Coordinates of C-alpha atoms and ligand atoms in Angstrom, one line a residue:
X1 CA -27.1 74.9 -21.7
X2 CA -30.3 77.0 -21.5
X3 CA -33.1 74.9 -19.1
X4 CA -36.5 75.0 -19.5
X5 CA -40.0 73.8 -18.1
X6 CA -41.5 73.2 -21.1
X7 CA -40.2 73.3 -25.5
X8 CA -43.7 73.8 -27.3
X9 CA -42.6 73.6 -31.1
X10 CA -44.7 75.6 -33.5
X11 CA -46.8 79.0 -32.9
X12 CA -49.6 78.3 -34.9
X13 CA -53.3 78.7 -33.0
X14 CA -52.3 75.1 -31.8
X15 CA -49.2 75.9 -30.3
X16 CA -50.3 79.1 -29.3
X17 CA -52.8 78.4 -27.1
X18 CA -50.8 75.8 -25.7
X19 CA -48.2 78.0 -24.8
X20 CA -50.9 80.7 -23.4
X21 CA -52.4 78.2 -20.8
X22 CA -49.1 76.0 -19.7
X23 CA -47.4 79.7 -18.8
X24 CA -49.9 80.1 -16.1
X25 CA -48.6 76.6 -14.8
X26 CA -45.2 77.0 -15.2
X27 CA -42.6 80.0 -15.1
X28 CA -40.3 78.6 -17.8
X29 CA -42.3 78.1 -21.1
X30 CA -40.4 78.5 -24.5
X31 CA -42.4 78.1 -27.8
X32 CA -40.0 77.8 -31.1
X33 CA -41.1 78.7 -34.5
X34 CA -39.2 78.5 -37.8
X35 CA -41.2 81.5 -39.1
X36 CA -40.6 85.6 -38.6
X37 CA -43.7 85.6 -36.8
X38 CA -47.0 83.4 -36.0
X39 CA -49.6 81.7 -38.2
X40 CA -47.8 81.5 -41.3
X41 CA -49.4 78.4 -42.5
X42 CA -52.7 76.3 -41.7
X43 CA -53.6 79.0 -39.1
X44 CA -54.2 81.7 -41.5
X45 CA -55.1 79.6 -45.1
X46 CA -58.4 77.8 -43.7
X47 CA -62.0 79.3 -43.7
X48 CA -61.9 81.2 -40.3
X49 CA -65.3 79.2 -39.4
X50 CA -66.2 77.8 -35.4
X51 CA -67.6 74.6 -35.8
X52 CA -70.3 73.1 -34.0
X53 CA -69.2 69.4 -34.1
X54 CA -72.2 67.4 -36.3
X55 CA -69.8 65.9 -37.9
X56 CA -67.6 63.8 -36.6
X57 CA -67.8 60.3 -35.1
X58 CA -68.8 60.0 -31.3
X59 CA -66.7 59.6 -28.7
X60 CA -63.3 60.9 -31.3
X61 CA -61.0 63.7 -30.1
X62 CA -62.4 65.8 -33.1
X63 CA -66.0 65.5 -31.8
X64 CA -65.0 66.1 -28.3
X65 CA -62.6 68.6 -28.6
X66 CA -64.5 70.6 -31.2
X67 CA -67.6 71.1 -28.8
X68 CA -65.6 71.6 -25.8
X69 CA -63.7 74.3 -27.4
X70 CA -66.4 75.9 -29.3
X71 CA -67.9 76.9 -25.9
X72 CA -64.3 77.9 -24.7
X73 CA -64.0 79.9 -27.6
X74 CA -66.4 82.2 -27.5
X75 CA -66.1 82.5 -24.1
X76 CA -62.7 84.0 -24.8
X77 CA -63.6 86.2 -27.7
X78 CA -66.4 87.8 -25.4
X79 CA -63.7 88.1 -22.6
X80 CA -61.2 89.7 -25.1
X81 CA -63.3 91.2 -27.4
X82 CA -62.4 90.0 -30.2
X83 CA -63.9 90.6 -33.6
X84 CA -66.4 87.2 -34.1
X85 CA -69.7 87.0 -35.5
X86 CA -72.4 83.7 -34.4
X87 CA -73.7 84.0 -37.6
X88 CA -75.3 80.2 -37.7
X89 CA -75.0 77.5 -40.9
X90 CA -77.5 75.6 -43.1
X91 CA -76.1 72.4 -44.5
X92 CA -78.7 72.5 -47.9
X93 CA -80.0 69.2 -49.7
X94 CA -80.6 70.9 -53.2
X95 CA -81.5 67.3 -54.2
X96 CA -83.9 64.7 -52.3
X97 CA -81.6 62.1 -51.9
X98 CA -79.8 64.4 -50.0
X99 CA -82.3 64.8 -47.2
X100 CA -81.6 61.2 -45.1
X101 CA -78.0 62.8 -44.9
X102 CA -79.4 65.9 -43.3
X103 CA -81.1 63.8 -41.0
X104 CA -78.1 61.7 -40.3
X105 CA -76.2 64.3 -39.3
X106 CA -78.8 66.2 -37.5
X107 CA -78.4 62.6 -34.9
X108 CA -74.6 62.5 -34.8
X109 CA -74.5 65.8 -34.1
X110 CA -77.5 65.8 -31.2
X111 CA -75.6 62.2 -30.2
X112 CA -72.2 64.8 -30.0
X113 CA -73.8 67.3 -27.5
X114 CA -74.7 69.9 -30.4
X115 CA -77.4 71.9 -29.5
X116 CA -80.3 73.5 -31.4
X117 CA -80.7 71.6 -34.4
X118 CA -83.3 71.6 -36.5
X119 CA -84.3 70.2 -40.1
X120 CA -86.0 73.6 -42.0
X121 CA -88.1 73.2 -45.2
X122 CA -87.6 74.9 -48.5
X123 CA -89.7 77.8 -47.3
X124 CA -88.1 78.3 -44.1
X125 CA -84.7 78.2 -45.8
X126 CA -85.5 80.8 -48.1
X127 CA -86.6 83.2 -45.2
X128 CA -83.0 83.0 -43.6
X129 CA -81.4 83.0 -47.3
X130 CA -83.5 83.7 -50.2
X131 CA -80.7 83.3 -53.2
X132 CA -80.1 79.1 -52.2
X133 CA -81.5 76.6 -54.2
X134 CA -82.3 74.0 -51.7
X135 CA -84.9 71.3 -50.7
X136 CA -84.3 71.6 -47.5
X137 CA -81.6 72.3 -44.7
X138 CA -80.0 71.9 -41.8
X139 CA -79.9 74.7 -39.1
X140 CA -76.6 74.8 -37.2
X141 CA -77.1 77.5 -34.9
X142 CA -74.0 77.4 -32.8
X143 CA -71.6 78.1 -35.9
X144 CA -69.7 81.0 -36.0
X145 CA -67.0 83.3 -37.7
X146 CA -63.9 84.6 -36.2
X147 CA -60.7 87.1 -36.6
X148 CA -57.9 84.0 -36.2
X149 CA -55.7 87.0 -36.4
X150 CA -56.3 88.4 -33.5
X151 CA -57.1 85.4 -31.7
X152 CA -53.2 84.4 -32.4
X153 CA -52.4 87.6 -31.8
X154 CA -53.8 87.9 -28.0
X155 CA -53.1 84.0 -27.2
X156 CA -49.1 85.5 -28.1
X157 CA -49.5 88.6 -25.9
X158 CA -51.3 86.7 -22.9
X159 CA -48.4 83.8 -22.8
X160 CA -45.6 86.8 -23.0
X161 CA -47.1 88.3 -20.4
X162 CA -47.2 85.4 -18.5
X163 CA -43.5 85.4 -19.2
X164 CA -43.4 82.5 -21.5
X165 CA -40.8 83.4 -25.0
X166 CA -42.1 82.9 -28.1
X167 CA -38.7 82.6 -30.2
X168 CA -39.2 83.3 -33.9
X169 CA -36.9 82.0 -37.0
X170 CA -36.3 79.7 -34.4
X171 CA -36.4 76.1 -36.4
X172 CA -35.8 72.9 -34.3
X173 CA -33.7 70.4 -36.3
X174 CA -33.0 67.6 -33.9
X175 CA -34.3 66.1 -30.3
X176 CA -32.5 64.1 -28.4
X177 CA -34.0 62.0 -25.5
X178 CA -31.7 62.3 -22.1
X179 CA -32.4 60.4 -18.8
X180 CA -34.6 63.3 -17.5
X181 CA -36.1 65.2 -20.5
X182 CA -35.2 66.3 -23.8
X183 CA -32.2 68.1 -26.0
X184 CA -33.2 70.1 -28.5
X185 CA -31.0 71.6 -31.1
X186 CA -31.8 74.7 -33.2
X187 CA -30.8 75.3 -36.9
X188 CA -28.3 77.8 -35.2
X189 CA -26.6 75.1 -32.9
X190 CA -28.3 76.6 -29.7
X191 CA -29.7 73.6 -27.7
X192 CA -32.2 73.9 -25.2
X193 CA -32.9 71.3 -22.3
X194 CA -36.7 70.3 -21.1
X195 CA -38.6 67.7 -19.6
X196 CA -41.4 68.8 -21.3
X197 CA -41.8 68.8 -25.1
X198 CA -44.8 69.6 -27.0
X199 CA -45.0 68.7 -30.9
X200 CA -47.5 71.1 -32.5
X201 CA -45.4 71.5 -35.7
X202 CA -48.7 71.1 -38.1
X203 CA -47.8 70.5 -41.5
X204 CA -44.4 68.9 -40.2
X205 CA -45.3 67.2 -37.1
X206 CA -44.7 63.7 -38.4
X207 CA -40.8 64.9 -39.3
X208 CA -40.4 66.7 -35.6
X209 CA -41.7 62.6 -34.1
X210 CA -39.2 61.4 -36.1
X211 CA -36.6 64.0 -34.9
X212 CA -36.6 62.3 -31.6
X213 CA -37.4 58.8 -32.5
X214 CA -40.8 57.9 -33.8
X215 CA -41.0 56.7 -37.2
X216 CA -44.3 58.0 -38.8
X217 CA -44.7 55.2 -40.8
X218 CA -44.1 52.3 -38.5
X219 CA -46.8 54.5 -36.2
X220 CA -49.1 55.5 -38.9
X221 CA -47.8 59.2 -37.8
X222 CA -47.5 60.2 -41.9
X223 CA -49.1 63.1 -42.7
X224 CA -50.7 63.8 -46.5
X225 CA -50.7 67.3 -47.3
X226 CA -54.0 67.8 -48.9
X227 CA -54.5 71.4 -50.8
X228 CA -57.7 73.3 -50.2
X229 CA -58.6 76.2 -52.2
X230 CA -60.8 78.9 -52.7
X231 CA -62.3 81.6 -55.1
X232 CA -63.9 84.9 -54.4
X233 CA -67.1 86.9 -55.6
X234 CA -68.5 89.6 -55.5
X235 CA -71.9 89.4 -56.8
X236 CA -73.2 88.5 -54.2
X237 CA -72.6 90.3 -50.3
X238 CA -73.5 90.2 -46.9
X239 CA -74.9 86.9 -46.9
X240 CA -75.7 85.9 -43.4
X241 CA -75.4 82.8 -42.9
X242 CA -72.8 80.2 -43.8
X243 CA -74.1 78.2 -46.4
X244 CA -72.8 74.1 -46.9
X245 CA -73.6 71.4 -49.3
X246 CA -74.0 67.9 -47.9
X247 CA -70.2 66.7 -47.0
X248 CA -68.1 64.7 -49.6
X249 CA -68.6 61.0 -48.6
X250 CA -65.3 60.0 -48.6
X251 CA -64.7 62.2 -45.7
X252 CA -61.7 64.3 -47.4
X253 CA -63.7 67.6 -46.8
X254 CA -67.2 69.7 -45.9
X255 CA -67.6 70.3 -50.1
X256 CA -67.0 73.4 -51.2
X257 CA -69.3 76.0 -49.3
X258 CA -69.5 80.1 -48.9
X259 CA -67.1 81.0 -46.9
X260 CA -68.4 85.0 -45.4
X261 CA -65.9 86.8 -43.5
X262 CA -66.3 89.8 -41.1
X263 CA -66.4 92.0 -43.5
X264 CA -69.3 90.4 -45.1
X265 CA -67.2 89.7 -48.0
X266 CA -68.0 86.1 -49.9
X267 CA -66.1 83.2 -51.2
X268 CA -66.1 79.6 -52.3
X269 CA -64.2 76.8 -50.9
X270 CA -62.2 74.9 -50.1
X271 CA -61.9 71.9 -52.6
X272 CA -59.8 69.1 -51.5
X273 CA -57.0 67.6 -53.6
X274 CA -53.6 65.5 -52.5
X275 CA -50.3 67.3 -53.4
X276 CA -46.6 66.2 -52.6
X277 CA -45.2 69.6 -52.0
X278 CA -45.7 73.0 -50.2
X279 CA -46.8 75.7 -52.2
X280 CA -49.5 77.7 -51.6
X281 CA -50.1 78.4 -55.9
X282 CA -53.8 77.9 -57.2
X283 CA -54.4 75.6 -59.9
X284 CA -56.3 76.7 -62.5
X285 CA -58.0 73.7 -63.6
X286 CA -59.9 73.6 -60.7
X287 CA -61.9 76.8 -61.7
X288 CA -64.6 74.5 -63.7
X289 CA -64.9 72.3 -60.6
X290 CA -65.4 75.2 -58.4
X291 CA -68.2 76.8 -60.8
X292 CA -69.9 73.7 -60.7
X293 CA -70.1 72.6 -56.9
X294 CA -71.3 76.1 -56.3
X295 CA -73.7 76.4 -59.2
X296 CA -75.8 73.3 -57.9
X297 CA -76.7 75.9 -54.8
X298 CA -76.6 79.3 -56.2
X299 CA -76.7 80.9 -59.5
X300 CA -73.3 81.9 -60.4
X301 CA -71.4 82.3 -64.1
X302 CA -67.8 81.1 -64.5
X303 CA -66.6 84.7 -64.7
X304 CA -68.4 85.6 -61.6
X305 CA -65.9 84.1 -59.2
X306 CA -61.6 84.0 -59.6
X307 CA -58.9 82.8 -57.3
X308 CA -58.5 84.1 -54.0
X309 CA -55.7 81.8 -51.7
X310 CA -55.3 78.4 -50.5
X311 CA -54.1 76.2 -47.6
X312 CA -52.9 72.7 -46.5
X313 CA -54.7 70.0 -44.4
X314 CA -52.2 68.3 -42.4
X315 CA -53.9 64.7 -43.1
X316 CA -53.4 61.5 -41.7
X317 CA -56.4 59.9 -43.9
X318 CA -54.7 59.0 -47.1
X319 CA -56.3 59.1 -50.4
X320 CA -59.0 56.4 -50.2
X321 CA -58.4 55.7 -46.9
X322 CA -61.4 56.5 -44.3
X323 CA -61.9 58.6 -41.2
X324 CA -58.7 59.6 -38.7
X325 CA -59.4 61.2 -35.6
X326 CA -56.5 63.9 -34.0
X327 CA -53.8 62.3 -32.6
X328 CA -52.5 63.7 -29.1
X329 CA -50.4 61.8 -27.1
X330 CA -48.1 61.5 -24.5
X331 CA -45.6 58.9 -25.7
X332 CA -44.4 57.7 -22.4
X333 CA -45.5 54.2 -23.6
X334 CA -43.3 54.3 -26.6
X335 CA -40.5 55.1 -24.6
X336 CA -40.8 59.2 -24.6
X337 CA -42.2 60.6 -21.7
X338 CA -43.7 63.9 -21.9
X339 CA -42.9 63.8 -25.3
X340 CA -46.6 65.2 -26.2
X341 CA -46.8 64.8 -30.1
X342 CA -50.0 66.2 -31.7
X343 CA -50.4 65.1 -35.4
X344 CA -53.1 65.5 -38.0
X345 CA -54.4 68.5 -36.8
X346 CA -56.9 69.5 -39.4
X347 CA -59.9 70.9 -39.3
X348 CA -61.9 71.2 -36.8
X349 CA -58.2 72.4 -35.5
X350 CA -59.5 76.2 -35.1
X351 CA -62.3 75.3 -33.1
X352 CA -60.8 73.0 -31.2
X353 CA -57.5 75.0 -30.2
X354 CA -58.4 75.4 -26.0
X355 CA -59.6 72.5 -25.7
X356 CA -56.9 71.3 -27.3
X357 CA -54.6 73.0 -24.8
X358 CA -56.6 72.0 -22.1
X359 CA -56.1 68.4 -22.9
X360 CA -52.5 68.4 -23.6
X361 CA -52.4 70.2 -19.9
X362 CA -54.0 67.0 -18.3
X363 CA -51.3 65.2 -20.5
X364 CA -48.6 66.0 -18.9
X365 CA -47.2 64.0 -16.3
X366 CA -45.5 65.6 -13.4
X367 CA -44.2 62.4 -11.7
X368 CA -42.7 60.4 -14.4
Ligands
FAD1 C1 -58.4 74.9 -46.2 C2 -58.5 74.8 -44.7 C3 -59.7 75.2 -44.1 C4 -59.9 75.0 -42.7 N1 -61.0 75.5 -42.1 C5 -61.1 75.4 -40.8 C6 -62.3 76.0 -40.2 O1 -63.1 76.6 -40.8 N2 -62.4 75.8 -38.8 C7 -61.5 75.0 -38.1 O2 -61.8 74.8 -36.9 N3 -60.4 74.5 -38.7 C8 -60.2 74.7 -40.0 N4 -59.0 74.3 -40.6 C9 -58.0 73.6 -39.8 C10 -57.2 74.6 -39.0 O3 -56.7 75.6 -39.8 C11 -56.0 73.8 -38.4 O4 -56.4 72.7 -37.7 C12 -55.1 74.7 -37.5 O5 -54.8 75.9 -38.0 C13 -53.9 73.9 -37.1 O6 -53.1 74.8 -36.3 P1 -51.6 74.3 -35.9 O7 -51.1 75.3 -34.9 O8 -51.7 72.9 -35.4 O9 -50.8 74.3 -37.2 P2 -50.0 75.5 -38.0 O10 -50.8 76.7 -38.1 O11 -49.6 74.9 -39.3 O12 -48.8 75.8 -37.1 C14 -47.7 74.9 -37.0 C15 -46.4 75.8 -36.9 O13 -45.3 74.9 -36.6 C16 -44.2 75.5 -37.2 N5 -43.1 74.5 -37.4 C17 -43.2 73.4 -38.1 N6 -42.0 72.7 -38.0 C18 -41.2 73.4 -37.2 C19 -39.9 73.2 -36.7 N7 -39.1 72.2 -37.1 N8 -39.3 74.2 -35.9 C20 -40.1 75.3 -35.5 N9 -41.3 75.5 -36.0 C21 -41.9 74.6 -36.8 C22 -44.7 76.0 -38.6 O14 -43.9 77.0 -39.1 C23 -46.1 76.5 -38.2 O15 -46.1 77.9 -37.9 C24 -58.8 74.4 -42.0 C25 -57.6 74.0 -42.6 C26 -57.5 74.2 -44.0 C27 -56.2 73.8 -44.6

């Protein structure tokens, strides 16, 4: 049977980077992924946006690990030079009993370590971006766009290089616990042996748990897939800034805001629903929705804006249910050592991804 140091499951930007920092550590790194290549999910259906971290409850892993890696990030796009813009967000009030929310979040954010925020007036808003109807804003200087592309695509070469294998239409269907490590059987039969196993399956991370003996409900490990999607314009171009209403309350998403990419290129989303399947198919009843979340910030007609694509949140927050931070453990205590399962890894997953590896690092125990 093939050995190994450490089984990282999933090449996502989660996985990924994982796989990119533990192969400077160890000489025997394998990551499997069901797909013919990387990012074939959540990594590449989202709005490609670094976030700053205003929003997120102290002391959580989301807060912590979203400033953390925000720095880390752009240290590594600089490094790598990789295609990314620091482009800067205003979270706009268009009403005034909006404005305490801007102010709220203004002092979780300062409270998380964010720095340079500031609350603008209706005149200063419109001398960063004249077409928003707003009341007044939030600045977010530190926000940011990014080619996740690319970034996969060098966090791949970086970890090969290092000598780790990234094994493609590679799916892992069972794990097997053993006195020292782990069993893990591919669809193909192949098993591979390792002490070290690292659960950064995304959408289906609560299944690969269960795989080796951690049922997701008994552990609150069930994830809810919950559809975002978004539409395209193009009245409107190079916009410079991202532009964001005041989040939803319940906490299932940001609202739907401009999303710009590199190209300068502009769309609207993502919405936020529940579904029971996969399927990456728009629904077109959400059209009127979309016209009118946008229509309360900028002028827009119905016809002005048409599908583009969609992702998948891997949430643990139910419908109804309130705020749930990252989960990333080392389940030693529930009798899996250096099992390292990492569920719920929503947004702000992007931003978060080397401090995420970082973490999961520090994780690992080398004297069980
Ligand atoms: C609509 C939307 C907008 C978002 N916007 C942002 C944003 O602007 N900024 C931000 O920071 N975050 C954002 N996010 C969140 C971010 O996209 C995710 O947190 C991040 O991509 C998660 O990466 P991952 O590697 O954990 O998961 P994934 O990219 O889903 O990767 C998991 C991988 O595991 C593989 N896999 C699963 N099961 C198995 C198995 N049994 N065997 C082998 N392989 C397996 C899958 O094929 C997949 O490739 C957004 C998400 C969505 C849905």
């Amino acid at each position: 049977m093939e050995e190994v140091e450490v089984l990282i499951i999933g090449a996502g930007i989660v996985g990924l980077a994982i796989a990119e920092r533990l192969s400077q550590k160890y000489d025997c790194v394998i990551v499997a992924e069901k797909e013919p290549s990387f990012g074939r999910h959540t990594s590449s259906r989202n709005s490609e946006v670094m976030h700053s971290g205003i929003y997120y409850p102290q002391d959580t892993l989301k807060a912590k690990l979203c400033v953390k890696g925000l720095d880390m990030l752009y240290a590594f796009l600089k490094e790598h030079e990789i295609d990314h813009k620091n482009c800067g967000k205003l979270v706009v009030a268009t009403k005034d009993e909006e404005i305490p929310i801007l102010e709220e979040l203004l002092e979780n954010g300062t409270k998380n370590g964010v720095r340079g925020l500031k609350i603008l007036s209706e005149e200063k808003v419109r001398e960063l971006e004249p077409l928003f109807k707003t009341k007044s804003a939030l600045w977010v200087p530190s926000t940011g766009i990014m080619d996740t592309h690319s970034v996969m695509k060098k966090l791949d070469f970086i970890a090969e290089e290092n000598g780790a294998m990234i094994s493609y239409n590679t799916e892992v269907v069972g794990i097997k616990k053993t006195d020292d490590g782990y069993i893990v059987t591919f669809y193909d039969g192949f098993k591979v042996k390792s002490p070290v196993v690292i659960n950064a399956a995304g959408l289906w991370a609560d299944k690969v748990s269960e795989m080796v003996g951690i049922p997701a409900e008994e552990h609150n490990y069930t994830i809810h897939f919950c559809k975002g999607e978004y539409y395209k314009t193009t009245k409107y171009k190079n916009i410079e800034h991202l532009v964001y209403p005041v989040p939803d309350p319940t906490g299932i998403s940001l609202g739907i805001h401009i999303r710009i990419n590199l190209n300068g290129e502009l769309s609207f989303g993502p919405n936020a629903y529940y579904v029971d399947e996969l399927g990456y198919g728009m629904d077109e009843t959400y059209h009127r929705q979309f016209h009118e979340s946008v229509s309360e910030y900028l002028d827009i007609e119905f016809d002005e804006m048409w599908q583009d694509d969609s992702g998948i949140r891997p949430k643990l927050q139910n419908k109804g249910e309130g705020f749930r931070d990252f989960v990333i453990e080392n389940e030693k205590e529930k009798g899996f050592p250096n099992f390292i399962n990492l569920i719920g890894i929503e947004s702000p997953g992007l931003t978060s991804c080397l401090a995420i590896s970082k973490y999961v690092e520090n994780l690992i125990d080398e004297e069980k």
